[in-house]
C-alpha cells in the first residue's frame, strides 16, 4: 500500500528566528567585525531581522556589540563581533608516548598548553588518568574552569568509527581506553569528540598548515608508526569502521613490509650502526653513551656522516613507496609528512621525490608540515570548534551578556 504523502513541517516564527540566528552567527564566526549593513549584505536578511537576531545573540553571550565610532554624516551603523571568549575548547593528542592538551578560545587561538609523558603506562585506564591530569594542568594554566569548556576534541592512534568508538582488532590499538570519551565526560562534564589522530592531523593541516587551499589531501604521520588521514573534496574519509587510512596493508608492500615510521627506522638503524665497532660513524660521539635517537641520525647526516646519510636514503626510498601507494590509491593533490619528525624529514624530500617518480606515473606533490608535534592537537581543536559552531544555539554559556 502506498504511503500517504507527508506534509513538510510548518516554518514557525521560532524556527525561522533560529535559522536566521544560525546565518548571522555563521558569518560572524568567520569575520572579525561586521556592521549591521555588512550582515544584511552577507545574509540577505532584512535590517529589522538582523538587528533582532543580533540582540538575541548578544543576550545569549555569543556576540558583543562594539562602540559604533564617530561618523560625519547620518546615524552610525551598529558594529558586531563574535565573542571568541564566550567559551573554550580543548584539543587533546593522546599518543602512545605522550599526551598533549591545548586550551583554545573560540577563534582557535591557543590560551594554554600542557604535556605529560606516558612512559611506563601499562593499562588503558592508566593512560586515561594521565589525560585527566594533563587536562587539569592545562585548564589551571589557562585559568579556565570546566564549566567554561564547551567541547574537547581528542585523537588516538587507533581507528575510530563515526560514532566515536575505538576499533580494537589490533594489539597496538588495544592500548587505548575504549571508554575514554565517557569517562572524561563524567569527570569534567563536557562532550569529548574522539577521532583518529591522523584524521585530526589532516583537519589541522587543512585549517592552519600548508594545505589551507587543498581539498584532496593525505597527511602521513611518520613518527613511530605510519598512519594517514585522507581528505577527498574537503571531506574526511572514515570507512565503514573508521579504518580508512590505516596502514596495516604496508606489510604487503615490497620494500616496506611493516608500519614502522620514519622516527623508528632512523632510531633502530642508527642504534645498530653505532653498536657495530666495524662501522665508522659519528653517531657514537653524538650519543655520548646515551640513546641514539632519530634526531641524532638526521643531525649526523647533515654533518656529512656517510652511515647516517645511507640510513636516510633507505628511509627516503621506503617512504617514497608508501607515498606512491597512497598516491595511486587515492590520487591526492598533496601528501604532507607530519608529526614530531616532520621538520627533520624535510631533508628527505629531494631523494624521496626523485624516487617517487619511479614508483608511480601520477606522483602527488609532497611537503612537510609546519605544525610540528602540535599537528594532532591543532586538528583536535578544529574538531571541537566544528562541534561548537554546529550546536552553538543549543549550548548554554557560562557567562552570558547582561
Coordinates of C-alpha atoms in Angstrom, one line a residue:
X1 CA 0.0 0.0 0.0
X2 CA 1.3 3.4 -0.9
X3 CA 2.1 5.7 2.0
X4 CA 0.2 9.0 2.2
X5 CA 2.3 12.0 1.3
X6 CA 4.0 13.6 4.3
X7 CA 3.4 17.3 5.0
X8 CA 6.6 19.3 5.5
X9 CA 6.9 20.9 8.9
X10 CA 5.5 24.4 9.1
X11 CA 8.1 27.2 9.3
X12 CA 7.1 28.7 12.6
X13 CA 8.4 32.1 13.8
X14 CA 10.6 30.3 16.3
X15 CA 12.1 28.1 13.7
X16 CA 12.7 31.0 11.3
X17 CA 14.4 33.0 14.0
X18 CA 16.7 30.1 14.8
X19 CA 17.6 29.7 11.2
X20 CA 18.3 33.4 10.9
X21 CA 20.4 33.3 14.1
X22 CA 22.4 30.5 12.6
X23 CA 23.1 32.5 9.4
X24 CA 24.2 35.6 11.3
X25 CA 26.4 33.6 13.8
X26 CA 28.0 31.7 10.9
X27 CA 29.0 34.9 9.2
X28 CA 30.4 36.4 12.5
X29 CA 32.4 33.3 13.3
X30 CA 34.3 33.7 10.1
X31 CA 34.6 37.5 10.2
X32 CA 36.3 39.9 12.7
X33 CA 33.9 42.8 13.0
X34 CA 30.8 43.3 10.9
X35 CA 28.4 46.2 10.7
X36 CA 24.6 45.7 10.6
X37 CA 24.8 46.7 6.9
X38 CA 27.5 44.2 6.3
X39 CA 25.5 41.4 7.9
X40 CA 22.4 42.4 5.8
X41 CA 24.5 42.0 2.6
X42 CA 26.1 38.8 3.8
X43 CA 22.9 37.0 4.9
X44 CA 20.3 38.5 2.7
X45 CA 18.1 39.3 5.7
X46 CA 16.2 42.5 6.4
X47 CA 17.7 45.2 8.6
X48 CA 15.0 44.6 11.3
X49 CA 15.7 40.8 11.3
X50 CA 19.5 41.3 11.5
X51 CA 19.2 43.7 14.5
X52 CA 16.6 41.5 16.2
X53 CA 18.8 38.4 15.8
X54 CA 21.9 40.2 16.9
X55 CA 20.1 41.4 20.1
X56 CA 19.2 37.7 20.8
X57 CA 22.8 36.6 20.2
X58 CA 24.1 39.3 22.5
X59 CA 21.8 38.3 25.3
X60 CA 22.9 34.7 24.8
X61 CA 26.6 35.7 25.0
X62 CA 27.7 34.7 21.5
X63 CA 28.0 38.3 20.2
X64 CA 29.2 41.6 21.6
X65 CA 28.3 45.0 20.3
X66 CA 31.2 47.4 19.8
X67 CA 31.3 51.2 20.0
X68 CA 30.0 52.4 16.6
X69 CA 32.6 55.1 16.5
X70 CA 32.2 58.6 15.1
X71 CA 30.7 59.3 11.7
X72 CA 30.5 62.7 10.0
X73 CA 27.1 62.1 8.4
X74 CA 24.0 60.2 9.5
X75 CA 23.4 57.7 12.2
X76 CA 26.4 55.5 13.0
X77 CA 26.0 51.8 12.0
X78 CA 25.9 49.2 14.8
X79 CA 29.0 47.0 14.8
X80 CA 29.0 43.4 16.0
X81 CA 31.8 40.9 16.8
X82 CA 31.7 37.2 17.6
X83 CA 32.6 36.7 21.2
X84 CA 35.6 34.4 21.0
X85 CA 35.8 34.2 24.8
X86 CA 32.2 33.0 25.2
X87 CA 33.7 29.6 26.0
X88 CA 36.7 27.5 25.3
X89 CA 37.6 24.2 23.6
X90 CA 40.3 21.6 24.2
X91 CA 42.5 19.8 21.7
X92 CA 43.9 16.6 23.1
X93 CA 46.5 14.4 21.5
X94 CA 46.6 11.0 23.2
X95 CA 49.8 9.5 21.8
X96 CA 51.4 6.2 22.8
X97 CA 54.3 8.0 24.4
X98 CA 52.9 11.4 25.4
X99 CA 49.6 13.3 26.0
X100 CA 49.3 17.0 24.9
X101 CA 46.4 19.3 25.7
X102 CA 45.7 22.7 24.1
X103 CA 43.2 25.1 25.6
X104 CA 41.8 27.4 22.8
X105 CA 39.4 30.2 22.6
X106 CA 36.6 30.1 20.0
X107 CA 38.7 31.5 17.2
X108 CA 41.2 28.7 17.7
X109 CA 43.9 30.8 19.4
X110 CA 45.9 28.8 22.0
X111 CA 45.4 30.0 25.5
X112 CA 47.5 27.3 27.3
X113 CA 49.3 24.1 26.6
X114 CA 50.3 21.1 28.8
X115 CA 52.0 17.8 28.1
X116 CA 52.9 14.7 30.1
X117 CA 54.9 11.6 29.3
X118 CA 53.1 8.3 29.1
X119 CA 56.3 6.3 29.6
X120 CA 55.7 3.2 31.7
X121 CA 51.9 3.2 31.1
X122 CA 50.7 -0.4 31.2
X123 CA 46.9 -0.2 31.0
X124 CA 44.3 1.9 29.1
X125 CA 43.0 3.1 32.4
X126 CA 46.4 4.5 33.4
X127 CA 46.6 6.3 30.1
X128 CA 43.2 7.9 30.7
X129 CA 44.3 9.1 34.2
X130 CA 47.3 10.8 32.5
X131 CA 45.0 12.5 30.1
X132 CA 42.8 13.7 33.0
X133 CA 45.8 15.0 34.9
X134 CA 47.1 16.8 31.8
X135 CA 43.7 18.4 31.2
X136 CA 43.7 19.7 34.8
X137 CA 47.1 21.2 34.3
X138 CA 46.2 22.9 31.0
X139 CA 43.0 24.3 32.5
X140 CA 44.8 25.6 35.6
X141 CA 47.4 27.3 33.4
X142 CA 44.7 28.9 31.3
X143 CA 42.6 30.0 34.3
X144 CA 39.6 28.2 32.7
X145 CA 37.0 26.2 34.6
X146 CA 35.3 23.0 33.4
X147 CA 32.1 25.0 33.1
X148 CA 33.6 27.3 30.5
X149 CA 34.7 24.4 28.3
X150 CA 32.1 23.7 25.5
X151 CA 33.8 20.7 23.9
X152 CA 37.0 18.7 23.6
X153 CA 38.4 17.0 20.5
X154 CA 40.7 14.0 21.3
X155 CA 42.9 12.0 19.0
X156 CA 44.1 8.4 19.5
X157 CA 46.4 6.3 17.3
X158 CA 43.7 3.8 16.5
X159 CA 40.7 3.7 14.1
X160 CA 37.6 5.5 15.4
X161 CA 34.2 5.0 13.7
X162 CA 31.7 7.7 13.0
X163 CA 30.1 7.1 16.5
X164 CA 33.4 7.7 18.3
X165 CA 34.1 4.0 19.1
X166 CA 37.7 2.8 19.0
X167 CA 38.4 -0.3 16.9
X168 CA 40.5 -2.8 19.0
X169 CA 41.3 -5.5 16.4
X170 CA 45.0 -4.8 16.7
X171 CA 47.2 -5.2 19.8
X172 CA 48.5 -1.7 19.5
X173 CA 45.0 -0.2 19.3
X174 CA 44.0 -2.0 22.5
X175 CA 46.4 0.3 24.4
X176 CA 43.7 2.9 24.3
X177 CA 40.7 3.1 26.7
X178 CA 37.6 2.2 24.7
X179 CA 35.5 4.1 27.4
X180 CA 37.7 7.2 27.3
X181 CA 35.2 9.7 26.0
X182 CA 32.5 8.6 28.5
X183 CA 35.0 8.7 31.4
X184 CA 36.3 12.1 30.6
X185 CA 32.8 13.5 30.2
X186 CA 31.9 12.0 33.6
X187 CA 35.0 13.7 35.2
X188 CA 34.6 17.1 33.5
X189 CA 31.1 17.5 32.2
X190 CA 31.9 18.5 28.6
X191 CA 31.5 16.3 25.5
X192 CA 34.6 14.5 24.2
X193 CA 34.7 14.0 20.5
X194 CA 37.0 11.1 19.8
X195 CA 38.8 10.8 16.4
X196 CA 41.7 9.0 14.8
X197 CA 44.9 11.0 15.3
X198 CA 45.8 11.1 11.6
X199 CA 42.3 12.3 10.7
X200 CA 42.8 15.2 13.2
X201 CA 46.2 15.9 11.8
X202 CA 44.5 16.3 8.4
X203 CA 42.0 18.7 9.8
X204 CA 44.8 20.7 11.5
X205 CA 46.9 20.8 8.3
X206 CA 43.9 21.9 6.2
X207 CA 43.0 24.6 8.7
X208 CA 46.3 26.0 9.9
X209 CA 49.0 24.3 7.9
X210 CA 50.3 24.4 4.3
X211 CA 47.2 22.7 2.9
X212 CA 44.8 25.5 3.5
X213 CA 43.7 25.6 -0.1
X214 CA 44.0 21.9 -0.8
X215 CA 40.9 19.7 -0.6
X216 CA 42.3 16.4 -1.9
X217 CA 44.9 15.7 0.7
X218 CA 46.7 12.9 2.6
X219 CA 48.6 13.6 5.8
X220 CA 51.1 10.9 6.6
X221 CA 52.1 10.7 10.3
X222 CA 55.5 9.2 10.2
X223 CA 56.8 9.0 13.7
X224 CA 56.9 5.6 15.4
X225 CA 54.2 4.1 13.1
X226 CA 52.9 5.2 9.8
X227 CA 49.3 6.4 9.8
X228 CA 47.4 8.5 7.3
X229 CA 44.4 10.8 7.2
X230 CA 42.5 11.1 3.9
X231 CA 40.6 14.1 2.7
X232 CA 38.6 14.0 -0.6
X233 CA 36.9 17.2 -1.8
X234 CA 37.3 18.7 1.6
X235 CA 35.7 15.7 3.4
X236 CA 37.5 13.3 5.8
X237 CA 37.2 9.7 4.8
X238 CA 36.4 7.2 7.6
X239 CA 35.4 3.9 6.0
X240 CA 32.7 1.6 7.5
X241 CA 34.5 1.1 10.8
X242 CA 36.9 4.0 10.9
X243 CA 39.7 2.1 9.2
X244 CA 40.2 4.3 6.1
X245 CA 43.8 5.4 6.0
X246 CA 45.1 2.6 8.4
X247 CA 48.5 1.4 7.2
X248 CA 48.5 -2.3 8.1
X249 CA 48.5 -3.0 4.3
X250 CA 52.1 -1.8 4.3
X251 CA 53.1 -5.3 5.4
X252 CA 52.2 -6.4 1.9
X253 CA 54.2 -3.7 0.1
X254 CA 57.6 -4.7 -1.3
X255 CA 60.4 -2.7 0.2
X256 CA 58.3 -1.7 3.2
X257 CA 57.0 -4.8 5.0
X258 CA 55.7 -3.2 8.2
X259 CA 54.1 0.0 9.6
X260 CA 57.3 1.3 11.3
X261 CA 57.6 5.1 10.8
X262 CA 60.5 7.4 9.9
X263 CA 61.5 8.0 13.6
X264 CA 61.5 4.3 14.5
X265 CA 63.5 3.2 11.4
X266 CA 66.1 6.0 11.9
X267 CA 66.5 5.2 15.6
X268 CA 66.8 1.5 15.2
X269 CA 69.1 1.6 12.2
X270 CA 71.2 4.3 13.9
X271 CA 71.4 2.3 17.1
X272 CA 72.5 -0.8 15.2
X273 CA 75.2 1.1 13.3
X274 CA 76.6 2.7 16.5
X275 CA 76.7 -0.7 18.2
X276 CA 78.9 -2.2 15.4
X277 CA 82.5 -1.5 16.1
X278 CA 83.4 -2.1 12.5
X279 CA 81.2 0.8 11.4
X280 CA 82.8 4.3 11.4
X281 CA 80.1 6.8 12.3
X282 CA 79.8 10.0 14.4
X283 CA 76.6 8.7 15.9
X284 CA 78.6 7.2 18.9
X285 CA 80.1 10.6 19.6
X286 CA 76.8 12.4 19.3
X287 CA 75.0 9.9 21.5
X288 CA 77.8 10.2 24.1
X289 CA 77.0 6.9 25.7
X290 CA 73.3 7.6 25.6
X291 CA 70.5 6.5 23.3
X292 CA 70.8 7.1 19.5
X293 CA 67.6 9.0 18.6
X294 CA 66.1 9.8 15.2
X295 CA 67.1 13.4 15.7
X296 CA 70.8 12.4 16.1
X297 CA 70.7 10.4 12.9
X298 CA 69.4 13.4 11.0
X299 CA 72.0 15.7 12.7
X300 CA 74.8 13.3 11.8
X301 CA 73.6 13.1 8.1
X302 CA 73.5 16.9 8.0
X303 CA 77.1 16.9 9.2
X304 CA 78.2 14.6 6.4
X305 CA 78.2 11.2 8.2
X306 CA 78.1 8.6 5.4
X307 CA 76.4 6.0 7.5
X308 CA 73.7 8.3 8.6
X309 CA 73.3 9.5 5.0
X310 CA 72.8 5.9 4.0
X311 CA 70.1 5.4 6.6
X312 CA 68.2 8.4 5.4
X313 CA 68.5 7.2 1.8
X314 CA 66.9 3.9 2.8
X315 CA 64.2 5.8 4.7
X316 CA 63.5 8.1 1.7
X317 CA 63.1 5.1 -0.6
X318 CA 60.8 3.3 1.9
X319 CA 58.7 6.5 2.4
X320 CA 58.6 7.0 -1.4
X321 CA 57.0 3.6 -1.7
X322 CA 54.4 4.4 0.9
X323 CA 53.6 7.8 -0.7
X324 CA 53.4 6.2 -4.2
X325 CA 50.9 3.6 -2.9
X326 CA 48.7 6.3 -1.3
X327 CA 49.0 8.4 -4.4
X328 CA 47.9 5.5 -6.6
X329 CA 45.0 4.5 -4.4
X330 CA 43.6 8.0 -3.6
X331 CA 45.2 10.3 -6.1
X332 CA 45.6 13.3 -3.8
X333 CA 47.0 16.6 -4.9
X334 CA 49.3 16.8 -1.9
X335 CA 50.8 14.4 0.7
X336 CA 52.1 16.1 3.9
X337 CA 54.6 14.4 6.2
X338 CA 53.5 15.3 9.7
X339 CA 54.4 14.6 13.3
X340 CA 57.3 15.2 15.6
X341 CA 60.0 14.4 13.0
X342 CA 58.4 16.4 10.2
X343 CA 60.8 19.3 10.4
X344 CA 63.8 17.0 10.2
X345 CA 62.2 15.0 7.4
X346 CA 62.5 17.9 5.1
X347 CA 66.0 16.6 4.4
X348 CA 64.4 13.5 2.8
X349 CA 62.3 15.4 0.3
X350 CA 64.8 15.7 -2.6
X351 CA 65.7 12.0 -2.5
X352 CA 62.1 11.0 -1.8
X353 CA 60.7 13.0 -4.8
X354 CA 63.4 11.6 -7.2
X355 CA 62.5 8.0 -6.2
X356 CA 58.7 8.7 -6.2
X357 CA 58.7 9.2 -10.0
X358 CA 59.9 5.6 -10.4
X359 CA 57.1 4.2 -8.4
X360 CA 54.0 6.0 -9.8
X361 CA 53.1 7.8 -13.0
X362 CA 51.0 10.2 -11.1
X363 CA 53.2 11.4 -8.2
X364 CA 51.5 13.8 -5.8
X365 CA 53.2 16.9 -4.5
X366 CA 55.0 16.2 -1.2
X367 CA 55.6 18.6 1.6
X368 CA 56.4 18.6 5.3
X369 CA 54.1 20.1 7.9
X370 CA 55.0 23.4 9.7
X371 CA 52.8 22.4 12.7
X372 CA 55.4 20.0 14.2
X373 CA 54.3 17.8 17.0
X374 CA 51.2 20.1 17.5
X375 CA 49.5 18.9 14.3
X376 CA 47.1 16.4 16.0
X377 CA 46.2 18.7 18.9
X378 CA 45.6 21.6 16.5
X379 CA 43.3 19.3 14.5
X380 CA 41.6 18.3 17.7
X381 CA 40.9 22.0 18.4
X382 CA 39.4 22.4 14.9
X383 CA 37.2 19.2 15.5
X384 CA 35.9 20.7 18.7
X385 CA 35.2 24.1 17.1
X386 CA 33.2 22.4 14.3
X387 CA 31.0 20.9 17.0
X388 CA 30.6 24.2 18.8
X389 CA 29.7 26.0 15.6
X390 CA 27.2 23.4 14.6
X391 CA 25.5 23.3 18.1
X392 CA 26.0 26.8 19.2
X393 CA 22.3 27.7 19.6
X394 CA 21.8 24.7 21.9
X395 CA 24.8 25.3 24.1
X396 CA 24.5 27.1 27.5
X397 CA 27.3 29.6 28.1
X398 CA 28.8 30.0 31.5
X399 CA 29.0 33.8 31.1
X400 CA 26.1 35.5 29.3
X401 CA 25.8 39.1 28.5
X402 CA 23.7 41.3 30.8

